[in-house]
Coordinates of C-alpha atoms and ligand atoms in Angstrom, one line a residue:
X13 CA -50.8 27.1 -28.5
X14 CA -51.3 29.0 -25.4
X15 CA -48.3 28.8 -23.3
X16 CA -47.4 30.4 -19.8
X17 CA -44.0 31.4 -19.6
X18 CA -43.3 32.1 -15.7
X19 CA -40.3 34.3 -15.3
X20 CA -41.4 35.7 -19.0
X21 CA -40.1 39.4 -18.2
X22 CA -36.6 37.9 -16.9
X23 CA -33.6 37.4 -19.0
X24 CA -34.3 34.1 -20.4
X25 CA -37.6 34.3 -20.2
X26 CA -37.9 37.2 -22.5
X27 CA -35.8 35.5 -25.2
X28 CA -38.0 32.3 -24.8
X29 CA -41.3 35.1 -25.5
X30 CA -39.6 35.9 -28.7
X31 CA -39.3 33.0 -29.6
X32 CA -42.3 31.5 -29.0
X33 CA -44.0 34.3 -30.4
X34 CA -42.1 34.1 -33.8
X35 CA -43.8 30.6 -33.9
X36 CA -47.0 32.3 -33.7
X37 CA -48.2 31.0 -30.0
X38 CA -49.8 33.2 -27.3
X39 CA -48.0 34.3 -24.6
X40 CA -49.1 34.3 -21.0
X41 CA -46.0 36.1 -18.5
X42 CA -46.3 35.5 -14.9
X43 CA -43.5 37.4 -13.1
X44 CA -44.0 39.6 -10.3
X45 CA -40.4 41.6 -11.3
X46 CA -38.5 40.7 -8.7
X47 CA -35.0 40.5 -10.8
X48 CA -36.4 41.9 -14.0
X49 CA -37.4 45.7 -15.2
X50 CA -40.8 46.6 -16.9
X51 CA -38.1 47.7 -19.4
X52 CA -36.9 44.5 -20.7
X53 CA -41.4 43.3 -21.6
X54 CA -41.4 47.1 -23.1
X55 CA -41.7 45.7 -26.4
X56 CA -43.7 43.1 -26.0
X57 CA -46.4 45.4 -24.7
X58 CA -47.8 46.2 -28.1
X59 CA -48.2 42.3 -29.4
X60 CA -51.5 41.4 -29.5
X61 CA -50.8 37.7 -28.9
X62 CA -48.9 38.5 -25.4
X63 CA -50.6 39.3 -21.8
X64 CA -48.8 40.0 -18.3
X65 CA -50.0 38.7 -15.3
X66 CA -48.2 40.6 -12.5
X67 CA -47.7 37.9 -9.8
X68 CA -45.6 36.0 -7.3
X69 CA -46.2 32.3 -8.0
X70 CA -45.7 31.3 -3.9
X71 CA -49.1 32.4 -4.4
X72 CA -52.0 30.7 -6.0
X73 CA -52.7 31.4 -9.4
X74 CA -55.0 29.4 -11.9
X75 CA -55.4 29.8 -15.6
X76 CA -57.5 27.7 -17.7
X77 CA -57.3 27.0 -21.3
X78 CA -52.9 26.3 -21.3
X79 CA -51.2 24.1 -23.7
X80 CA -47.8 24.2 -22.2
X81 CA -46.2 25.9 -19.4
X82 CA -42.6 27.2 -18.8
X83 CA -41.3 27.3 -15.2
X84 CA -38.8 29.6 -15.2
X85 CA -39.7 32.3 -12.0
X86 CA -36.7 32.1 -9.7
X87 CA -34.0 34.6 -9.0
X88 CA -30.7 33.2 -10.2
X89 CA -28.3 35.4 -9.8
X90 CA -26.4 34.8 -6.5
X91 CA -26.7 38.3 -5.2
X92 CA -30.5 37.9 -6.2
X93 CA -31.4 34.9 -4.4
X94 CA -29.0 35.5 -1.5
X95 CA -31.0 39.0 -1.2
X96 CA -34.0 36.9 0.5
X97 CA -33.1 33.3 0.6
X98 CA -36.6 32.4 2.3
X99 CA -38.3 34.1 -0.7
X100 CA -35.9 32.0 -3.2
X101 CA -36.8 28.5 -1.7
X102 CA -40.5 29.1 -1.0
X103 CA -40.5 30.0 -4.6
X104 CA -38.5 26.6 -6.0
X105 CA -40.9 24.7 -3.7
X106 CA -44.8 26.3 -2.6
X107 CA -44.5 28.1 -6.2
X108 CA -43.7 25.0 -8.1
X109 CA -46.8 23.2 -6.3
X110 CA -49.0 25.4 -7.5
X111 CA -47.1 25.9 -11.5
X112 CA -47.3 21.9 -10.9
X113 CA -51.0 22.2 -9.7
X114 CA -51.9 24.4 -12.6
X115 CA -50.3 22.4 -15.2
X116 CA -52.0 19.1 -14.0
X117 CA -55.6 20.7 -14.1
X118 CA -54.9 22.0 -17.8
X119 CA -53.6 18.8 -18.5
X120 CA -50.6 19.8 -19.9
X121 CA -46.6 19.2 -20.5
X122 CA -44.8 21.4 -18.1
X123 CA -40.9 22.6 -18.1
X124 CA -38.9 23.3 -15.4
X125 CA -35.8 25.5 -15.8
X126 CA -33.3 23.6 -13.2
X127 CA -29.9 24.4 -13.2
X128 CA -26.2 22.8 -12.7
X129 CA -26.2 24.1 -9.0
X130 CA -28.2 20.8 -8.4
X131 CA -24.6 19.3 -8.8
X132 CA -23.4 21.8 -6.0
X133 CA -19.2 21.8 -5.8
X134 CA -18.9 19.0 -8.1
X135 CA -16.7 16.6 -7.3
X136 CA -16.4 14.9 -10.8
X137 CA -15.7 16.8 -14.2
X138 CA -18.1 17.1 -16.6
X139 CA -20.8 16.6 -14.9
X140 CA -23.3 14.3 -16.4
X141 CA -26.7 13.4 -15.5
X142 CA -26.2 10.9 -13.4
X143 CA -23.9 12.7 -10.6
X144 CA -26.4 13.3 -7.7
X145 CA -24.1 16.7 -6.8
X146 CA -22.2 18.0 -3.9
X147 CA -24.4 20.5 -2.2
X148 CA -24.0 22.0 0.9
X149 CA -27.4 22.2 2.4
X150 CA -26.8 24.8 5.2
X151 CA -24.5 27.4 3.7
X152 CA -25.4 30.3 1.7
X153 CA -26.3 29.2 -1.6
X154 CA -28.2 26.2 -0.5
X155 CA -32.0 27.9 -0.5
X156 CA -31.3 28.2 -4.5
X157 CA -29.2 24.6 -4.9
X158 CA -31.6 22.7 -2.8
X159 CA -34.8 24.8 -3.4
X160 CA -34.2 23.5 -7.2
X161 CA -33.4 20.1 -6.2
X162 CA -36.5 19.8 -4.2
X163 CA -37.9 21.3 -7.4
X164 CA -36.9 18.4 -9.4
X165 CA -38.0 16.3 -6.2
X166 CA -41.4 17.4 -6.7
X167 CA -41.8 17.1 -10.8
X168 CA -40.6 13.4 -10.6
X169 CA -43.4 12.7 -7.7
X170 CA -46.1 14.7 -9.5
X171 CA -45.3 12.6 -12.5
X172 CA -45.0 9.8 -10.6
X173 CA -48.2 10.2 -8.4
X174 CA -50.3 12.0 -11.0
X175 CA -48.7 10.8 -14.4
X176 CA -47.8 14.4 -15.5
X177 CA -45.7 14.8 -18.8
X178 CA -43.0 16.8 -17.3
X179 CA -39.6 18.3 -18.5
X180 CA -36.6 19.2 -16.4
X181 CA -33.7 20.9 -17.9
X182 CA -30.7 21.5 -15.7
X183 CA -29.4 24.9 -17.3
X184 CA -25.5 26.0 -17.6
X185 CA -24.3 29.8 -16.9
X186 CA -26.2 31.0 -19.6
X187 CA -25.5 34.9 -20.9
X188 CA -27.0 37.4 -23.4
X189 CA -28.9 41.1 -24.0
X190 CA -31.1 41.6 -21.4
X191 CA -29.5 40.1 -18.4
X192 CA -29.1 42.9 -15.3
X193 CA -26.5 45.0 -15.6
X194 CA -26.0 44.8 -11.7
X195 CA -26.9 41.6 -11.4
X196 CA -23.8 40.6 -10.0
X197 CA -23.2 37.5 -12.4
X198 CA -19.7 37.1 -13.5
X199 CA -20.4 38.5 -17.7
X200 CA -22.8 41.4 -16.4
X201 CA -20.4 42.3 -14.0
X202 CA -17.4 42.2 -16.5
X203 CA -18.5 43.8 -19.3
X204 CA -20.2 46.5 -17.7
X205 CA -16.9 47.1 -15.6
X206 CA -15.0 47.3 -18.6
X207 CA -17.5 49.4 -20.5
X208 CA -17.3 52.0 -17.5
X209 CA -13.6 51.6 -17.2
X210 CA -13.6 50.3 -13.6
X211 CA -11.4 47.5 -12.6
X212 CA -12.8 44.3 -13.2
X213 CA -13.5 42.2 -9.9
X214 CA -12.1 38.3 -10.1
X215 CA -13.1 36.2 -7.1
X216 CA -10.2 34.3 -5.6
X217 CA -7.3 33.9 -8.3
X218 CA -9.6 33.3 -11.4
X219 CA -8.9 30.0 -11.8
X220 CA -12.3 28.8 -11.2
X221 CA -13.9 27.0 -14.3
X222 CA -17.0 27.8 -15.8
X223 CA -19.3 26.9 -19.8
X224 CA -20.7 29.8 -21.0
X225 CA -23.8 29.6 -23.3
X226 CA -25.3 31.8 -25.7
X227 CA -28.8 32.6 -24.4
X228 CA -30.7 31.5 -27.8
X229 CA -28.7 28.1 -27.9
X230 CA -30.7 27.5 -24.5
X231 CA -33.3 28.8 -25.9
X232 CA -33.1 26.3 -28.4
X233 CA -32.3 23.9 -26.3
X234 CA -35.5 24.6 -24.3
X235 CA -37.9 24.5 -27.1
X236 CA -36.6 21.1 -28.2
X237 CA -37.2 19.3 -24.7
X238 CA -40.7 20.9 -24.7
X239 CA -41.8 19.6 -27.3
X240 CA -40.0 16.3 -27.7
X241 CA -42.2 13.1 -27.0
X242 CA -41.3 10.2 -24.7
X243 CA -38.4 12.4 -22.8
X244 CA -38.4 13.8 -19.5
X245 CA -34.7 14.7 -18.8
X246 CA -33.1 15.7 -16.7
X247 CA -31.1 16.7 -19.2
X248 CA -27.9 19.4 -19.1
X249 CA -27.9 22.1 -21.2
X250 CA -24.9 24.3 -21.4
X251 CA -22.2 24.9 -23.5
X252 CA -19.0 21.9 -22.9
X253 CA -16.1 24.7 -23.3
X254 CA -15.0 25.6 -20.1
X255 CA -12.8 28.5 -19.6
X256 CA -11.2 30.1 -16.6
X257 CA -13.0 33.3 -14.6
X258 CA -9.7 34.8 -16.2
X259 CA -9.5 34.1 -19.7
X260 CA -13.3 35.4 -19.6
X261 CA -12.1 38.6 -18.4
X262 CA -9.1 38.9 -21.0
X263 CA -11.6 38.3 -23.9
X264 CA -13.9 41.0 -22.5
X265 CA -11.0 43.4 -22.3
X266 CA -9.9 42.6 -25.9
X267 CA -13.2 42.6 -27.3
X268 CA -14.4 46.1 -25.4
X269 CA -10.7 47.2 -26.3
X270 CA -11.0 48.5 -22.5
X271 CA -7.7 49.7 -20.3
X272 CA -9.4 48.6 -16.9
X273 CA -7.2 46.9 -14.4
X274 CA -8.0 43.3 -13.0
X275 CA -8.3 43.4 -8.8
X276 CA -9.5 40.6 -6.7
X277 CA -11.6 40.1 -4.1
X278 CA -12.2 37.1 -1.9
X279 CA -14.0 34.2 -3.0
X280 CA -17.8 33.7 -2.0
X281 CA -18.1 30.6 0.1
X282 CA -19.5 27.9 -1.0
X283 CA -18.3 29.0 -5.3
X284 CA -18.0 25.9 -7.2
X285 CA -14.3 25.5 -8.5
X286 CA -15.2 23.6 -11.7
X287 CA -18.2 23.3 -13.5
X288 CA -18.4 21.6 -17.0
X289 CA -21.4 19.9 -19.1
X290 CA -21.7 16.6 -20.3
X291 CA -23.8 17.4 -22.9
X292 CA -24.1 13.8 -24.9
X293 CA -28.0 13.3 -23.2
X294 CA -29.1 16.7 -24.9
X295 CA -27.0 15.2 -28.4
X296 CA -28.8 12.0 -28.1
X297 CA -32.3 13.1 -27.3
X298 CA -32.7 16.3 -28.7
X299 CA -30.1 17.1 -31.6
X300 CA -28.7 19.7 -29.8
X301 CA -25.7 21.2 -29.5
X302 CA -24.4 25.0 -28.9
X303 CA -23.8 26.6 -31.7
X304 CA -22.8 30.2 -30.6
X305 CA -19.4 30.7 -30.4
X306 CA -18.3 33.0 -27.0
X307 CA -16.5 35.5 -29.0
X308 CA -19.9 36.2 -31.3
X309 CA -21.9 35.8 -28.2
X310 CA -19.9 38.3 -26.4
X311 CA -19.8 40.6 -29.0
X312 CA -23.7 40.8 -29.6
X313 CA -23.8 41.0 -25.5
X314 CA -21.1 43.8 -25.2
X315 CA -23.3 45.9 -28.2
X316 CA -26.4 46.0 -25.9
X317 CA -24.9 46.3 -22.7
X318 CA -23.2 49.6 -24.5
X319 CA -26.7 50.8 -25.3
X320 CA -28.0 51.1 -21.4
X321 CA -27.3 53.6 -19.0
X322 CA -25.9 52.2 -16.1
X323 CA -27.2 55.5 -14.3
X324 CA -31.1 54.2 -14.6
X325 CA -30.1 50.7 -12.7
X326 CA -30.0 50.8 -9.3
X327 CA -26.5 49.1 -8.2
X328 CA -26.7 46.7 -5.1
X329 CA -24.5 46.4 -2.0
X330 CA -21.7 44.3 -3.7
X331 CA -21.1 41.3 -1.1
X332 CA -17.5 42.0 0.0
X333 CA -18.9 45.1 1.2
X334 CA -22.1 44.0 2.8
X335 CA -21.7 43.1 6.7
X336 CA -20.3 39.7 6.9
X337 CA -22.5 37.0 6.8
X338 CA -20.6 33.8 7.8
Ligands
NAD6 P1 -33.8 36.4 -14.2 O1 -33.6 36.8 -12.7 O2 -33.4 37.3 -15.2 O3 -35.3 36.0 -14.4 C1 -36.1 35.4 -13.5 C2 -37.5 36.0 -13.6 O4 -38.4 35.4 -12.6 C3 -37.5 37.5 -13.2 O5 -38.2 38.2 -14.2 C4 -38.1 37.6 -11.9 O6 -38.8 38.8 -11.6 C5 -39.1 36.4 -11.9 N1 -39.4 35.8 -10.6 C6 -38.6 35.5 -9.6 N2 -39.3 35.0 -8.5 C7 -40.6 35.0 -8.9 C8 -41.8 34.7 -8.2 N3 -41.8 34.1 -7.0 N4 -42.9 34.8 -8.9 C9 -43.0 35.3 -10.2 N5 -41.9 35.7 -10.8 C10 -40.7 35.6 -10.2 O7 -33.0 35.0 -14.3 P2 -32.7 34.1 -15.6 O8 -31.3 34.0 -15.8 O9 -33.6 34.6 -16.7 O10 -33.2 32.7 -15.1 C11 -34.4 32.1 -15.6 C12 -34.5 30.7 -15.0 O11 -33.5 29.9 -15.5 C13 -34.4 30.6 -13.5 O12 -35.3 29.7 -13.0 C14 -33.0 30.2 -13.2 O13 -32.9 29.5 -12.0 C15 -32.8 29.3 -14.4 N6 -31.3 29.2 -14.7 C16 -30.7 30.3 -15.3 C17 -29.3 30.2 -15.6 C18 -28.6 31.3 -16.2 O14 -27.3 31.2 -16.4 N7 -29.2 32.3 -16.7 C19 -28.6 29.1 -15.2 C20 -29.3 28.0 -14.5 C21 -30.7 28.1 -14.3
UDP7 N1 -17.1 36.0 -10.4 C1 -16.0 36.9 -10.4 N2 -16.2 38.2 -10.4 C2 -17.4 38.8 -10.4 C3 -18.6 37.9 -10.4 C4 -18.4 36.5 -10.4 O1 -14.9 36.4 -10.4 O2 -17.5 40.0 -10.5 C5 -16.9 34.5 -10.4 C6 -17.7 33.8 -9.3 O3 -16.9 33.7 -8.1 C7 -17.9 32.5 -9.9 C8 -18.0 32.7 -11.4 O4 -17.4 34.1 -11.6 O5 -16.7 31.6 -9.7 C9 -19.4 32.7 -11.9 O6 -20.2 33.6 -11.1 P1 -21.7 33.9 -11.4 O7 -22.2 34.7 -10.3 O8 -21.8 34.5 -12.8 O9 -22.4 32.5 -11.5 P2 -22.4 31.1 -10.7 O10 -21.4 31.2 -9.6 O11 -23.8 31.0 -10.2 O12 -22.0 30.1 -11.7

């Protein structure tokens, strides 16, 4: 098949290209690097059955000749998409008109990579499916929250109004190689602490929950809904062990064997206290479950991260430093 992956150079995305390549498709990448480097596509360069298109999908773009397409161009990092929130909306909602546009003129199934900030703060643990979420719509994380709820909005009117065969997967913290080493996401910013010796910075007291995946069970987990028949979703995917900001640090200090110090720092507003999937949807539908454990998935994680140099990434303004914004 030919299949556009949008978001192809970013960290899922370029595990999803592996993937999909290994099954023999062609690969079209539409990213315009906004969160990714050129570094992580490097070897993808060389593959005859993968092409880059370098561009922001708030603009329009049209490709003919597409079996499926992957929607997963979006900052998702909180630094990231807090960097230009106007940017991170228009691209949940003008760029998924015209990925939605694209896909219904090729005629073809099209995935979009939601994610569990649709459920906001939740107010029920897990969270299945049918919670409708706890967003708030004017506070800081709210042009990623609500850009992918109107996201999801817009795939179930398309489908409804133009009888699309869509797919909407609400994604869990998900962590692996190739995510930013300053991306400011609790594991990237954890490991590479501990790697570099620096103390390692918990939010509040740690005792905020979160599931951490293993980026090729998503993966996984991805390729299943594409290519399932007679299932839209929304379906969660996400790994049901939840662990405390605090035991994640402890087992990256064990497994990096690193002497840094824990400090805290406040708590960004608006950071959801628990957050847990129901995943018996994703059992039912698509025989999936995690199989990564987070010790392995650490470990293979830890390994890459030790094979960068945190000197060629440019660090941003960490937010407790940055003027405040509240
Ligand atoms: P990432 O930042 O590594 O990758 C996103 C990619 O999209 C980057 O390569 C970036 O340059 C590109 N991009 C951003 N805006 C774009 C635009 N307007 N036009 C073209 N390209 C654009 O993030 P990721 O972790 O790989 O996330 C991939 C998708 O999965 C995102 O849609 C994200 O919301 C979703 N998701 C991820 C997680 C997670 O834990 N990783 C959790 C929930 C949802
Ligand atoms: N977090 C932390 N220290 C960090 C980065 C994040 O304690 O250096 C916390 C953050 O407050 C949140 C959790 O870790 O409670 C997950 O944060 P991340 O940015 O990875 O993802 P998200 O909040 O989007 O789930």
């Amino acid at each position: 098949m030919r299949i556009v992956v949008t978001g192809g150079a970013g960290f899922v995305g370029s595990h999803l290209t592996a993937r999909l390549l290994e099954e023999g498709h062609e690969i079209v990448c539409i990213d315009n690097f906004m969160t990714s480097s050129e570094q992580t596509v490097e070897p993808f360069k060389a593959h005859p059955r993968w092409e880059l298109i370098q561009h922001d999908i708030i603009d329009p773009v049209f490709l003919e000749g597409v079996d499926q397409l992957y929607n997963l161009a979006c900052p998702a990092a909180p630094g990231h998409y807090q960097y230009n929130p106007v940017r991170t909306i228009k691209t949940s909602v003008q760029g998924v008109i015209n990925m939605l546009g694209m896909a219904r003129a090729n005629g073809c199934r099209i995935l979009q990579a939601s994610t569990s900030e649709v459920y906001g703060n939740p107010t029920v643990t897990p969270q299945s499916e049918s919670y409708h979420g706890n967003v708030n719509p004017i506070g800081r994380r709210a042009c990623y929250d609500e850009g992918k709820r109107a996201a999801e909005t817009l795939f179930f009117d398309y489908r409804r109004e133009h009888d699309m065969d869509i797919r909407v997967a609400r994604i869990f913290n998900t962590y692996g190689p190739h995510m930013h080493p300053f991306d400011g996401r609790v594991v990237s910013n954890f490991i590479r602490q501990a790697i570099a010796g620096d103390d390692i910075t918990i939010f509040s007291d740690g005792s905020q929950t979160r599931s951490f995946c293993y980026v090729s069970d998503l993966v996984d987990g991805l390729v299943r809904l594409m290519n399932v028949e007679d299932f839209t979703g929304p379906v969660n995917l996400g790994n049901p062990e939840e662990r405390t900001i605090l035991e994640l640090a402890e087992i990256i200090l064990e497994l990096t064997g690193s002497r840094s110090s824990l400090t805290t720092r406040p708590l960004p507003p608006d950071d959801p206290v628990r957050r847990c999937p129901d995943i018996t949807l994703a059992r039912e539908q698509l025989g999936w479950d995690p199989t990564v454990g987070i010790r392995e998935g650490l470990e293979e994680t830890i390994a890459y991260f030790q094979g960068l140099d945190f000197s060629e990434w440019t660090p941003p303004t960490p937010y407790w430093e940055a003027p405040p914004q509240d």
